């Protein structure tokens, strides 16, 4: 059929792939939040364990000689993942390549364009899974005085309450606080935050200083934005992560028996390819990413919904 590339003409170009792999946006945090679990099938199962069995006090406090120790056990369940492929393609006409000035490099720019679309889709996908009311370990989303109330709120105390809840329910200290950019900006102006930095050399509240103030190892600030208008319409940019916050425990790498709040299942890596379309005299470049994001331990998360005005 005219316009359909032959299988032999579909290939991965090493230079184009290098351009894609080397490209990233520091504003995206989805890849930093959840440890990545490489999988060899697009869908499958993973094991889960009951969170109460291991901390039930059943050991004998005074075993007598000649008697058996009390016996106990644990149950194993499973849950499923199902990766979906995010894909984007871009047409690069030969005449554009032939007439482009050196800095443009249309093929490389095309794959960067596609990869940016993929990363944005992943960011919005993960944010939509993370910042969802009534899905984390608290029975209801905690009601706190909005952190934008600079005189009446106490963010450090609120986070401390969340940390106590997570360690009680999981045995692990929360180590990560995810903040929408608007939340982070408000917290940089909070009097308690400013009091912490008034004697520092720079006098500027950074994410690291904020993490120290709020008692977590790291803060991830969701600063990415997207155009909420339809393609071709008037641009209207919105922050991806909104005005929410999530306190959680996430290990630095996938770990058996640790209650990670979330994991990213990834089938293969980021893929790129290009092929010829002879009739229109153009090359098509494409990028893809096949993932699923799962809340794997909801008790390891503590959600603050719309925490700033």
Coordinates of C-alpha atoms in Angstrom, one line a residue:
X1 CA 0.0 0.0 0.0
X2 CA 1.5 3.4 -1.0
X3 CA 2.9 5.3 2.0
X4 CA 3.3 2.3 4.2
X5 CA 7.0 1.7 5.1
X6 CA 8.5 -1.7 4.7
X7 CA 9.7 -3.5 7.8
X8 CA 13.3 -3.2 6.6
X9 CA 13.1 0.5 6.5
X10 CA 11.9 0.9 10.1
X11 CA 15.0 1.2 12.3
X12 CA 16.5 2.9 15.3
X13 CA 19.0 5.5 14.4
X14 CA 21.8 5.6 17.0
X15 CA 22.3 9.3 16.7
X16 CA 18.6 10.0 17.0
X17 CA 18.3 7.7 20.0
X18 CA 21.2 9.4 21.7
X19 CA 19.5 12.7 21.3
X20 CA 16.3 11.4 22.8
X21 CA 18.0 9.7 25.8
X22 CA 20.0 12.8 26.5
X23 CA 17.0 15.0 26.6
X24 CA 15.1 15.8 29.7
X25 CA 13.3 18.6 31.6
X26 CA 14.3 19.4 35.1
X27 CA 10.8 20.5 35.8
X28 CA 9.5 17.0 35.6
X29 CA 9.4 15.0 38.8
X30 CA 7.5 11.8 37.9
X31 CA 10.7 9.9 37.2
X32 CA 12.2 10.9 40.5
X33 CA 9.2 10.1 42.7
X34 CA 8.6 6.4 42.1
X35 CA 11.4 3.8 41.9
X36 CA 11.3 2.1 38.4
X37 CA 10.7 -1.6 38.2
X38 CA 11.8 -3.0 34.8
X39 CA 9.4 -5.7 33.6
X40 CA 9.7 -8.1 30.7
X41 CA 5.9 -8.2 30.0
X42 CA 3.5 -5.4 29.4
X43 CA 1.1 -6.8 32.1
X44 CA 1.6 -9.1 35.0
X45 CA 1.3 -9.5 38.8
X46 CA 3.3 -8.6 41.8
X47 CA 3.2 -9.9 45.3
X48 CA 1.7 -8.1 48.3
X49 CA 1.8 -8.8 52.0
X50 CA -0.6 -8.1 54.8
X51 CA 0.7 -5.0 56.7
X52 CA -0.6 -6.2 60.1
X53 CA 0.6 -9.8 60.3
X54 CA 4.3 -9.1 60.8
X55 CA 3.7 -6.7 63.7
X56 CA 1.2 -8.9 65.5
X57 CA 2.8 -9.8 68.9
X58 CA 2.6 -13.6 68.9
X59 CA 6.1 -14.6 70.2
X60 CA 6.2 -16.4 73.6
X61 CA 7.4 -14.2 76.4
X62 CA 8.4 -17.2 78.6
X63 CA 8.8 -20.4 76.7
X64 CA 9.2 -23.4 79.1
X65 CA 11.6 -26.2 78.6
X66 CA 10.3 -29.1 76.5
X67 CA 7.4 -27.0 74.9
X68 CA 7.0 -25.9 71.4
X69 CA 7.3 -22.3 70.4
X70 CA 4.0 -20.7 69.3
X71 CA 3.6 -20.8 65.6
X72 CA 2.4 -18.2 63.3
X73 CA 2.6 -17.3 59.6
X74 CA 1.9 -14.8 56.9
X75 CA -0.3 -14.6 53.8
X76 CA 0.7 -13.6 50.3
X77 CA -1.6 -11.9 47.9
X78 CA -1.0 -10.2 44.6
X79 CA -2.0 -7.2 42.5
X80 CA -1.6 -6.5 38.9
X81 CA 0.1 -3.9 36.7
X82 CA -0.7 -3.1 33.0
X83 CA 1.7 -0.9 31.1
X84 CA 0.4 1.4 28.4
X85 CA 2.5 2.9 25.7
X86 CA 2.7 6.6 25.4
X87 CA 3.7 7.5 21.8
X88 CA 4.3 10.5 19.7
X89 CA 5.4 10.8 16.0
X90 CA 6.6 13.8 14.0
X91 CA 7.0 14.2 10.2
X92 CA 10.2 15.7 8.9
X93 CA 10.0 16.5 5.1
X94 CA 13.2 16.1 3.1
X95 CA 13.1 19.7 2.0
X96 CA 13.1 20.9 5.6
X97 CA 16.2 18.8 6.3
X98 CA 18.0 20.0 3.2
X99 CA 17.3 23.7 3.8
X100 CA 17.7 23.8 7.6
X101 CA 20.6 25.8 9.1
X102 CA 23.0 23.8 11.2
X103 CA 21.7 24.6 14.7
X104 CA 18.2 23.4 13.8
X105 CA 18.9 19.7 13.0
X106 CA 15.3 18.8 12.2
X107 CA 15.6 15.1 12.8
X108 CA 17.1 15.5 16.3
X109 CA 14.7 18.4 17.1
X110 CA 11.9 16.2 16.0
X111 CA 12.8 13.4 18.3
X112 CA 13.2 15.9 21.2
X113 CA 9.8 17.3 20.4
X114 CA 8.3 13.8 20.6
X115 CA 10.1 12.9 23.8
X116 CA 9.0 16.1 25.4
X117 CA 5.4 15.1 24.6
X118 CA 6.0 11.7 26.2
X119 CA 7.5 13.1 29.3
X120 CA 4.6 15.6 29.7
X121 CA 2.1 12.8 29.3
X122 CA 4.0 10.7 31.9
X123 CA 4.0 13.7 34.3
X124 CA 0.3 14.3 33.9
X125 CA -0.4 10.6 34.2
X126 CA 1.5 10.3 37.5
X127 CA 0.1 13.5 39.0
X128 CA -3.3 12.2 38.3
X129 CA -2.6 9.1 40.2
X130 CA -0.8 10.8 43.1
X131 CA -3.0 13.8 43.8
X132 CA -6.3 12.1 44.2
X133 CA -8.6 12.6 47.2
X134 CA -9.4 9.7 49.5
X135 CA -6.9 7.2 48.0
X136 CA -4.1 7.3 50.6
X137 CA -3.7 5.9 54.0
X138 CA -5.7 8.4 56.0
X139 CA -9.4 7.6 56.4
X140 CA -10.2 11.1 55.1
X141 CA -8.0 13.8 53.7
X142 CA -6.6 15.7 56.6
X143 CA -8.2 19.1 57.2
X144 CA -5.6 21.7 58.0
X145 CA -5.4 25.4 58.0
X146 CA -4.4 26.4 54.5
X147 CA -0.7 27.0 54.3
X148 CA -1.3 30.2 52.4
X149 CA -2.7 31.5 55.7
X150 CA 0.7 32.8 56.8
X151 CA -0.3 33.6 60.3
X152 CA -2.7 30.9 61.2
X153 CA -1.1 27.8 59.7
X154 CA 1.6 25.5 61.0
X155 CA 2.9 23.4 58.1
X156 CA 5.7 21.8 60.1
X157 CA 3.3 20.5 62.6
X158 CA 1.0 19.2 59.9
X159 CA 3.8 17.3 58.3
X160 CA 4.9 16.0 61.6
X161 CA 1.4 14.6 62.2
X162 CA 1.6 13.0 58.8
X163 CA 5.0 11.4 59.5
X164 CA 3.6 10.0 62.8
X165 CA 0.7 8.5 61.0
X166 CA 2.9 6.9 58.3
X167 CA 5.4 5.4 60.7
X168 CA 2.6 4.0 62.9
X169 CA 0.9 2.3 60.0
X170 CA 4.0 1.1 58.1
X171 CA 7.0 1.2 60.4
X172 CA 8.9 3.4 58.0
X173 CA 9.6 7.1 58.3
X174 CA 8.2 9.3 55.5
X175 CA 11.2 10.6 53.4
X176 CA 9.6 12.5 50.5
X177 CA 7.3 15.5 50.3
X178 CA 5.7 16.2 46.9
X179 CA 4.6 19.8 46.4
X180 CA 2.8 21.5 43.6
X181 CA 4.8 24.6 42.6
X182 CA 2.1 27.0 44.0
X183 CA 2.4 25.2 47.4
X184 CA 6.1 25.5 47.4
X185 CA 6.1 29.2 46.5
X186 CA 3.7 29.9 49.4
X187 CA 5.8 28.0 51.8
X188 CA 8.9 30.0 50.9
X189 CA 7.0 33.0 52.2
X190 CA 5.8 31.4 55.5
X191 CA 7.1 33.2 58.6
X192 CA 8.3 29.9 60.1
X193 CA 10.3 29.2 57.0
X194 CA 11.8 32.7 56.9
X195 CA 12.7 32.4 60.5
X196 CA 14.8 29.3 59.7
X197 CA 16.8 31.0 57.0
X198 CA 17.3 34.5 58.4
X199 CA 20.8 33.6 59.6
X200 CA 21.9 31.7 56.4
X201 CA 24.3 33.4 54.0
X202 CA 21.9 33.4 51.0
X203 CA 18.7 34.1 52.9
X204 CA 16.7 32.2 50.2
X205 CA 14.5 29.2 51.0
X206 CA 15.6 26.4 48.8
X207 CA 14.0 22.9 48.5
X208 CA 16.8 21.5 50.6
X209 CA 16.3 24.1 53.4
X210 CA 12.6 23.5 53.3
X211 CA 13.2 19.8 53.6
X212 CA 15.3 20.4 56.7
X213 CA 12.6 22.7 58.1
X214 CA 9.8 20.2 57.5
X215 CA 11.8 17.1 58.6
X216 CA 12.0 15.1 55.4
X217 CA 14.9 13.9 53.3
X218 CA 13.8 15.4 50.0
X219 CA 11.2 17.7 48.5
X220 CA 10.0 17.3 45.0
X221 CA 8.6 20.4 43.5
X222 CA 6.1 19.9 40.6
X223 CA 6.9 23.0 38.4
X224 CA 5.9 21.6 35.0
X225 CA 3.0 23.2 33.2
X226 CA 1.0 22.2 30.2
X227 CA -1.3 23.9 27.6
X228 CA -4.8 23.1 28.6
X229 CA -6.2 24.5 25.3
X230 CA -7.0 22.3 22.3
X231 CA -4.2 22.1 19.7
X232 CA -4.3 25.2 17.6
X233 CA -6.3 27.2 20.2
X234 CA -5.2 30.1 22.3
X235 CA -2.5 28.9 24.7
X236 CA -3.6 28.5 28.3
X237 CA -0.9 27.1 30.6
X238 CA -1.7 25.4 33.8
X239 CA 0.5 23.8 36.5
X240 CA 0.4 20.0 36.3
X241 CA 0.5 19.3 40.0
X242 CA -1.9 21.9 41.2
X243 CA -2.2 23.1 44.8
X244 CA -1.7 19.8 46.6
X245 CA 0.9 18.0 48.6
X246 CA 1.8 14.4 49.4
X247 CA 3.9 13.1 52.2
X248 CA 5.1 9.6 51.6
X249 CA 7.7 6.9 52.0
X250 CA 9.5 5.8 48.8
X251 CA 12.7 3.8 48.9
X252 CA 15.6 4.9 46.7
X253 CA 15.3 1.7 44.7
X254 CA 12.8 -1.2 44.4
X255 CA 12.9 -3.3 47.5
X256 CA 11.3 -6.5 48.7
X257 CA 9.2 -6.1 51.9
X258 CA 9.5 -2.3 52.1
X259 CA 6.1 -0.5 51.9
X260 CA 6.8 1.9 49.0
X261 CA 4.0 4.3 48.4
X262 CA 4.3 3.9 44.7
X263 CA 6.3 2.2 41.9
X264 CA 6.7 2.8 38.2
X265 CA 6.5 -0.4 36.2
X266 CA 8.3 0.0 32.9
X267 CA 8.3 -2.3 29.9
X268 CA 11.6 -1.9 28.1
X269 CA 13.0 1.6 28.0
X270 CA 12.2 4.7 26.1
X271 CA 12.1 3.8 22.4
X272 CA 12.8 5.9 19.4
X273 CA 12.6 5.0 15.7
X274 CA 12.4 6.5 12.3
X275 CA 11.2 5.4 8.9
X276 CA 10.9 6.7 5.4
X277 CA 7.7 7.7 3.6
X278 CA 8.7 7.9 -0.1
X279 CA 5.6 9.4 -1.6
X280 CA 5.6 12.6 0.5
X281 CA 9.4 12.5 0.6
X282 CA 9.7 12.7 4.3
X283 CA 11.1 10.9 7.4
X284 CA 8.9 10.1 10.3
X285 CA 10.4 10.1 13.8
X286 CA 8.7 8.5 16.8
X287 CA 9.2 8.2 20.5
X288 CA 7.5 5.8 22.9
X289 CA 7.4 4.9 26.6
X290 CA 5.5 1.9 28.0
X291 CA 4.7 2.3 31.8
X292 CA 2.2 1.8 34.6
X293 CA 2.2 3.7 37.8
X294 CA 0.8 2.0 40.9
X295 CA 0.0 3.2 44.4
X296 CA 1.5 0.0 46.0
X297 CA 1.3 1.0 49.7
X298 CA -1.5 3.5 50.4
X299 CA -0.7 3.6 54.1
X300 CA 2.7 5.0 53.2
X301 CA 1.1 8.2 51.8
X302 CA -0.5 11.2 53.6
X303 CA -2.3 13.6 51.2
X304 CA -3.0 17.3 51.7
X305 CA -5.7 18.4 49.2
X306 CA -5.8 22.0 48.0
X307 CA -3.5 23.0 50.8
X308 CA -3.1 26.6 49.5
X309 CA -5.7 29.0 48.4

